[in-house]
mmCIF file of N, CA and C in Angstrom:
data_model
loop_
_atom_site.group_PDB
_atom_site.id
_atom_site.type_symbol
_atom_site.label_atom_id
_atom_site.label_comp_id
_atom_site.label_asym_id
_atom_site.label_seq_id
_atom_site.Cartn_x
_atom_site.Cartn_y
_atom_site.Cartn_z
ATOM 1 N N MET A 1 -23.205 0.414 35.058
ATOM 2 C CA MET A 1 -23.097 1.444 34.045
ATOM 3 C C MET A 1 -21.628 1.678 33.667
ATOM 4 N N LYS A 2 -20.771 1.687 34.689
ATOM 5 C CA LYS A 2 -19.373 1.905 34.441
ATOM 6 C C LYS A 2 -18.739 0.790 33.613
ATOM 7 N N SER A 3 -19.159 -0.456 33.901
ATOM 8 C CA SER A 3 -18.638 -1.607 33.151
ATOM 9 C C SER A 3 -19.144 -1.563 31.710
ATOM 10 N N LEU A 4 -20.341 -1.061 31.491
ATOM 11 C CA LEU A 4 -20.872 -0.952 30.129
ATOM 12 C C LEU A 4 -20.049 0.025 29.324
ATOM 13 N N LEU A 5 -19.638 1.159 29.936
ATOM 14 C CA LEU A 5 -18.784 2.116 29.242
ATOM 15 C C LEU A 5 -17.407 1.524 28.929
ATOM 16 N N ILE A 6 -16.869 0.766 29.862
ATOM 17 C CA ILE A 6 -15.563 0.124 29.645
ATOM 18 C C ILE A 6 -15.642 -0.858 28.526
ATOM 19 N N ILE A 7 -16.713 -1.679 28.458
ATOM 20 C CA ILE A 7 -16.863 -2.661 27.392
ATOM 21 C C ILE A 7 -17.045 -1.957 26.045
ATOM 22 N N ALA A 8 -17.838 -0.885 26.022
ATOM 23 C CA ALA A 8 -18.050 -0.129 24.775
ATOM 24 C C ALA A 8 -16.740 0.488 24.293
ATOM 25 N N ALA A 9 -15.936 1.024 25.198
ATOM 26 C CA ALA A 9 -14.634 1.613 24.834
ATOM 27 C C ALA A 9 -13.711 0.546 24.293
ATOM 28 N N PHE A 10 -13.725 -0.622 24.913
ATOM 29 C CA PHE A 10 -12.891 -1.731 24.457
ATOM 30 C C PHE A 10 -13.266 -2.177 23.055
ATOM 31 N N LEU A 11 -14.559 -2.371 22.830
ATOM 32 C CA LEU A 11 -15.033 -2.784 21.502
ATOM 33 C C LEU A 11 -14.697 -1.722 20.447
ATOM 34 N N PHE A 12 -14.848 -0.473 20.801
ATOM 35 C CA PHE A 12 -14.504 0.616 19.884
ATOM 36 C C PHE A 12 -13.034 0.587 19.535
ATOM 37 N N SER A 13 -12.178 0.358 20.536
ATOM 38 C CA SER A 13 -10.718 0.332 20.284
ATOM 39 C C SER A 13 -10.337 -0.831 19.377
ATOM 40 N N ILE A 14 -10.999 -1.987 19.574
ATOM 41 C CA ILE A 14 -10.733 -3.143 18.704
ATOM 42 C C ILE A 14 -11.093 -2.813 17.266
ATOM 43 N N GLY A 15 -12.237 -2.222 17.062
ATOM 44 C CA GLY A 15 -12.684 -1.857 15.717
ATOM 45 C C GLY A 15 -11.773 -0.824 15.095
ATOM 46 N N PHE A 16 -11.321 0.141 15.895
ATOM 47 C CA PHE A 16 -10.407 1.157 15.393
ATOM 48 C C PHE A 16 -9.044 0.534 15.016
ATOM 49 N N ALA A 17 -8.531 -0.360 15.827
ATOM 50 C CA ALA A 17 -7.261 -1.002 15.526
ATOM 51 C C ALA A 17 -7.380 -1.860 14.278
ATOM 52 N N LYS A 18 -8.472 -2.532 14.089
ATOM 53 C CA LYS A 18 -8.665 -3.375 12.903
ATOM 54 C C LYS A 18 -8.734 -2.498 11.657
ATOM 55 N N ALA A 19 -9.369 -1.352 11.728
ATOM 56 C CA ALA A 19 -9.466 -0.451 10.593
ATOM 57 C C ALA A 19 -8.088 0.135 10.236
ATOM 58 N N GLN A 20 -7.245 0.393 11.226
ATOM 59 C CA GLN A 20 -5.924 0.905 10.935
ATOM 60 C C GLN A 20 -5.013 -0.133 10.322
ATOM 61 N N ASN A 21 -5.185 -1.399 10.655
ATOM 62 C CA ASN A 21 -4.311 -2.456 10.158
ATOM 63 C C ASN A 21 -4.584 -2.783 8.698
ATOM 64 N N SER A 22 -5.630 -2.315 8.118
ATOM 65 C CA SER A 22 -5.948 -2.695 6.743
ATOM 66 C C SER A 22 -5.329 -1.731 5.717
ATOM 67 N N ASN A 23 -4.450 -0.836 6.145
ATOM 68 C CA ASN A 23 -3.892 0.149 5.212
ATOM 69 C C ASN A 23 -2.566 -0.335 4.625
ATOM 70 N N PRO A 24 -2.564 -0.688 3.344
ATOM 71 C CA PRO A 24 -1.291 -1.006 2.718
ATOM 72 C C PRO A 24 -0.507 0.269 2.386
ATOM 73 N N TYR A 25 0.769 0.110 2.174
ATOM 74 C CA TYR A 25 1.585 1.264 1.770
ATOM 75 C C TYR A 25 2.590 0.811 0.728
ATOM 76 N N TRP A 26 3.163 1.748 0.013
ATOM 77 C CA TRP A 26 4.095 1.439 -1.048
ATOM 78 C C TRP A 26 5.408 2.146 -0.835
ATOM 79 N N VAL A 27 6.455 1.556 -1.430
ATOM 80 C CA VAL A 27 7.790 2.110 -1.381
ATOM 81 C C VAL A 27 8.368 1.994 -2.789
ATOM 82 N N ILE A 28 9.006 3.058 -3.257
ATOM 83 C CA ILE A 28 9.662 2.983 -4.553
ATOM 84 C C ILE A 28 11.164 3.099 -4.376
ATOM 85 N N GLU A 29 11.895 2.472 -5.271
ATOM 86 C CA GLU A 29 13.373 2.475 -5.226
ATOM 87 C C GLU A 29 13.875 2.778 -6.629
ATOM 88 N N THR A 30 14.719 3.792 -6.722
ATOM 89 C CA THR A 30 15.313 4.155 -8.004
ATOM 90 C C THR A 30 16.802 4.371 -7.771
ATOM 91 N N ASN A 31 17.607 3.853 -8.663
ATOM 92 C CA ASN A 31 19.043 4.023 -8.575
ATOM 93 C C ASN A 31 19.400 5.442 -9.047
ATOM 94 N N ILE A 32 20.272 6.116 -8.315
ATOM 95 C CA ILE A 32 20.670 7.494 -8.676
ATOM 96 C C ILE A 32 21.435 7.492 -9.985
ATOM 97 N N ASN A 33 22.303 6.521 -10.194
ATOM 98 C CA ASN A 33 23.160 6.487 -11.374
ATOM 99 C C ASN A 33 22.460 5.957 -12.594
ATOM 100 N N LYS A 34 21.586 4.995 -12.433
ATOM 101 C CA LYS A 34 20.832 4.407 -13.557
ATOM 102 C C LYS A 34 19.346 4.685 -13.336
ATOM 103 N N THR A 35 18.856 5.698 -13.991
ATOM 104 C CA THR A 35 17.464 6.132 -13.767
ATOM 105 C C THR A 35 16.550 5.592 -14.843
ATOM 106 N N ASN A 36 16.815 4.420 -15.373
ATOM 107 C CA ASN A 36 15.953 3.888 -16.401
ATOM 108 C C ASN A 36 14.968 2.844 -15.892
ATOM 109 N N PHE A 37 14.847 2.715 -14.575
ATOM 110 C CA PHE A 37 13.852 1.808 -13.986
ATOM 111 C C PHE A 37 13.533 2.247 -12.580
ATOM 112 N N THR A 38 12.380 1.802 -12.093
ATOM 113 C CA THR A 38 11.943 2.019 -10.712
ATOM 114 C C THR A 38 11.358 0.736 -10.192
ATOM 115 N N ILE A 39 11.651 0.395 -8.963
ATOM 116 C CA ILE A 39 11.079 -0.782 -8.315
ATOM 117 C C ILE A 39 9.981 -0.291 -7.379
ATOM 118 N N LEU A 40 8.805 -0.853 -7.556
ATOM 119 C CA LEU A 40 7.639 -0.516 -6.725
ATOM 120 C C LEU A 40 7.338 -1.739 -5.824
ATOM 121 N N ARG A 41 7.321 -1.500 -4.527
ATOM 122 C CA ARG A 41 6.985 -2.578 -3.573
ATOM 123 C C ARG A 41 5.761 -2.144 -2.771
ATOM 124 N N VAL A 42 4.826 -3.051 -2.593
ATOM 125 C CA VAL A 42 3.606 -2.780 -1.831
ATOM 126 C C VAL A 42 3.606 -3.707 -0.619
ATOM 127 N N TYR A 43 3.430 -3.101 0.553
ATOM 128 C CA TYR A 43 3.418 -3.839 1.837
ATOM 129 C C TYR A 43 2.093 -3.705 2.516
ATOM 130 N N ASP A 44 1.753 -4.690 3.345
ATOM 131 C CA ASP A 44 0.556 -4.559 4.176
ATOM 132 C C ASP A 44 0.949 -3.951 5.523
ATOM 133 N N SER A 45 -0.015 -3.800 6.406
ATOM 134 C CA SER A 45 0.250 -3.123 7.683
ATOM 135 C C SER A 45 1.172 -3.906 8.619
ATOM 136 N N GLN A 46 1.335 -5.220 8.344
ATOM 137 C CA GLN A 46 2.286 -6.018 9.152
ATOM 138 C C GLN A 46 3.664 -6.063 8.477
ATOM 139 N N ASN A 47 3.898 -5.180 7.522
ATOM 140 C CA ASN A 47 5.178 -5.026 6.807
ATOM 141 C C ASN A 47 5.542 -6.285 6.006
ATOM 142 N N SER A 48 4.547 -7.024 5.569
ATOM 143 C CA SER A 48 4.776 -8.173 4.670
ATOM 144 C C SER A 48 4.633 -7.691 3.236
ATOM 145 N N LEU A 49 5.561 -8.169 2.405
ATOM 146 C CA LEU A 49 5.550 -7.788 1.021
ATOM 147 C C LEU A 49 4.371 -8.400 0.306
ATOM 148 N N LEU A 50 3.518 -7.574 -0.303
ATOM 149 C CA LEU A 50 2.370 -8.044 -1.063
ATOM 150 C C LEU A 50 2.684 -8.162 -2.543
ATOM 151 N N HIS A 51 3.470 -7.228 -3.042
ATOM 152 C CA HIS A 51 3.730 -7.204 -4.503
ATOM 153 C C HIS A 51 5.016 -6.426 -4.747
ATOM 154 N N GLU A 52 5.784 -6.865 -5.727
ATOM 155 C CA GLU A 52 6.974 -6.138 -6.180
ATOM 156 C C GLU A 52 6.934 -6.106 -7.700
ATOM 157 N N GLU A 53 7.209 -4.945 -8.232
ATOM 158 C CA GLU A 53 7.159 -4.788 -9.689
ATOM 159 C C GLU A 53 8.254 -3.817 -10.129
ATOM 160 N N THR A 54 8.894 -4.127 -11.217
ATOM 161 C CA THR A 54 9.914 -3.256 -11.812
ATOM 162 C C THR A 54 9.280 -2.518 -12.976
ATOM 163 N N ILE A 55 9.357 -1.197 -12.932
ATOM 164 C CA ILE A 55 8.820 -0.351 -13.994
ATOM 165 C C ILE A 55 10.010 0.097 -14.857
ATOM 166 N N GLN A 56 10.114 -0.443 -16.056
ATOM 167 C CA GLN A 56 11.243 -0.175 -16.927
ATOM 168 C C GLN A 56 11.037 1.141 -17.676
ATOM 169 N N GLY A 57 12.137 1.845 -17.905
ATOM 170 C CA GLY A 57 12.106 3.046 -18.743
ATOM 171 C C GLY A 57 11.590 4.291 -18.043
ATOM 172 N N LYS A 58 11.414 4.242 -16.726
ATOM 173 C CA LYS A 58 10.843 5.386 -16.022
ATOM 174 C C LYS A 58 11.428 5.483 -14.620
ATOM 175 N N ALA A 59 11.896 6.646 -14.254
ATOM 176 C CA ALA A 59 12.338 6.902 -12.886
ATOM 177 C C ALA A 59 11.260 7.793 -12.257
ATOM 178 N N LEU A 60 10.496 7.219 -11.349
ATOM 179 C CA LEU A 60 9.401 7.944 -10.710
ATOM 180 C C LEU A 60 9.938 8.818 -9.589
ATOM 181 N N ASN A 61 9.345 9.987 -9.438
ATOM 182 C CA ASN A 61 9.723 10.945 -8.405
ATOM 183 C C ASN A 61 8.550 11.092 -7.450
ATOM 184 N N ILE A 62 8.727 10.745 -6.173
ATOM 185 C CA ILE A 62 7.608 10.825 -5.252
ATOM 186 C C ILE A 62 7.241 12.263 -4.905
ATOM 187 N N LEU A 63 8.089 13.206 -5.265
ATOM 188 C CA LEU A 63 7.736 14.611 -5.033
ATOM 189 C C LEU A 63 6.768 15.137 -6.091
ATOM 190 N N SER A 64 6.659 14.422 -7.200
ATOM 191 C CA SER A 64 5.760 14.794 -8.256
ATOM 192 C C SER A 64 4.338 14.282 -7.950
ATOM 193 N N ARG A 65 3.383 15.173 -7.934
ATOM 194 C CA ARG A 65 2.004 14.798 -7.661
ATOM 195 C C ARG A 65 1.490 13.803 -8.703
ATOM 196 N N ARG A 66 1.860 14.022 -9.954
ATOM 197 C CA ARG A 66 1.425 13.140 -11.032
ATOM 198 C C ARG A 66 1.951 11.722 -10.830
ATOM 199 N N ASP A 67 3.221 11.605 -10.451
ATOM 200 C CA ASP A 67 3.811 10.288 -10.212
ATOM 201 C C ASP A 67 3.192 9.590 -9.007
ATOM 202 N N ARG A 68 2.909 10.348 -7.930
ATOM 203 C CA ARG A 68 2.248 9.751 -6.756
ATOM 204 C C ARG A 68 0.860 9.240 -7.123
ATOM 205 N N ARG A 69 0.101 9.998 -7.891
ATOM 206 C CA ARG A 69 -1.213 9.541 -8.344
ATOM 207 C C ARG A 69 -1.105 8.281 -9.204
ATOM 208 N N ARG A 70 -0.094 8.257 -10.065
ATOM 209 C CA ARG A 70 0.133 7.103 -10.920
ATOM 210 C C ARG A 70 0.432 5.867 -10.049
ATOM 211 N N ILE A 71 1.243 6.035 -9.032
ATOM 212 C CA ILE A 71 1.600 4.921 -8.142
ATOM 213 C C ILE A 71 0.355 4.478 -7.368
ATOM 214 N N ASP A 72 -0.421 5.427 -6.850
ATOM 215 C CA ASP A 72 -1.627 5.099 -6.109
ATOM 216 C C ASP A 72 -2.613 4.289 -6.979
ATOM 217 N N ARG A 73 -2.767 4.711 -8.236
ATOM 218 C CA ARG A 73 -3.668 3.959 -9.121
ATOM 219 C C ARG A 73 -3.129 2.534 -9.348
ATOM 220 N N LYS A 74 -1.846 2.409 -9.535
ATOM 221 C CA LYS A 74 -1.245 1.115 -9.742
ATOM 222 C C LYS A 74 -1.421 0.220 -8.513
ATOM 223 N N VAL A 75 -1.245 0.779 -7.335
ATOM 224 C CA VAL A 75 -1.424 0.017 -6.078
ATOM 225 C C VAL A 75 -2.871 -0.416 -5.924
ATOM 226 N N LYS A 76 -3.829 0.445 -6.278
ATOM 227 C CA LYS A 76 -5.240 0.068 -6.211
ATOM 228 C C LYS A 76 -5.534 -1.092 -7.135
ATOM 229 N N GLU A 77 -4.965 -1.072 -8.355
ATOM 230 C CA GLU A 77 -5.126 -2.189 -9.297
ATOM 231 C C GLU A 77 -4.571 -3.485 -8.712
ATOM 232 N N ILE A 78 -3.373 -3.385 -8.129
ATOM 233 C CA ILE A 78 -2.730 -4.569 -7.546
ATOM 234 C C ILE A 78 -3.567 -5.128 -6.414
ATOM 235 N N LEU A 79 -4.053 -4.254 -5.532
ATOM 236 C CA LEU A 79 -4.842 -4.717 -4.391
ATOM 237 C C LEU A 79 -6.175 -5.288 -4.833
ATOM 238 N N LYS A 80 -6.801 -4.688 -5.852
ATOM 239 C CA LYS A 80 -8.063 -5.201 -6.354
ATOM 240 C C LYS A 80 -7.858 -6.601 -6.944
ATOM 241 N N TYR A 81 -6.770 -6.778 -7.665
ATOM 242 C CA TYR A 81 -6.451 -8.077 -8.244
ATOM 243 C C TYR A 81 -6.164 -9.096 -7.141
ATOM 244 N N GLN A 82 -5.419 -8.701 -6.114
ATOM 245 C CA GLN A 82 -5.104 -9.632 -5.034
ATOM 246 C C GLN A 82 -6.345 -10.039 -4.262
ATOM 247 N N VAL A 83 -7.282 -9.127 -4.054
ATOM 248 C CA VAL A 83 -8.529 -9.456 -3.371
ATOM 249 C C VAL A 83 -9.314 -10.438 -4.238
ATOM 250 N N PHE A 84 -9.332 -10.197 -5.545
ATOM 251 C CA PHE A 84 -10.046 -11.064 -6.474
ATOM 252 C C PHE A 84 -9.435 -12.481 -6.430
ATOM 253 N N VAL A 85 -8.107 -12.557 -6.465
ATOM 254 C CA VAL A 85 -7.449 -13.834 -6.439
ATOM 255 C C VAL A 85 -7.667 -14.552 -5.113
ATOM 256 N N SER A 86 -7.594 -13.824 -4.020
ATOM 257 C CA SER A 86 -7.796 -14.466 -2.697
ATOM 258 C C SER A 86 -9.238 -14.909 -2.517
ATOM 259 N N ASP A 87 -10.210 -14.233 -3.167
ATOM 260 C CA ASP A 87 -11.597 -14.665 -3.083
ATOM 261 C C ASP A 87 -11.816 -15.965 -3.888
ATOM 262 N N LYS A 88 -11.039 -16.166 -4.917
ATOM 263 C CA LYS A 88 -11.162 -17.345 -5.766
ATOM 264 C C LYS A 88 -10.646 -18.595 -5.035
ATOM 265 N N LYS A 89 -9.689 -18.444 -4.132
ATOM 266 C CA LYS A 89 -9.077 -19.580 -3.452
ATOM 267 C C LYS A 89 -9.990 -20.215 -2.444
#
């Protein structure tokens, strides 16, 4: 019985770790002196760069809820496209 609980806990921890590793994150970079562009970088959980894009004519502010939502939508589009492309290969 004790070994069954240990095995169940182990399998649960593997599933939990796998679920945590699938979370991509984004980073934006804007120059303080030249605020006419923003660089958006999307990374996976292993800190590998998935996508980089320069947004011209706009300096995004991560403190703005509207800008964070805009970035989140853009990242979802990027990830959906990457999944589509990886499924085609």
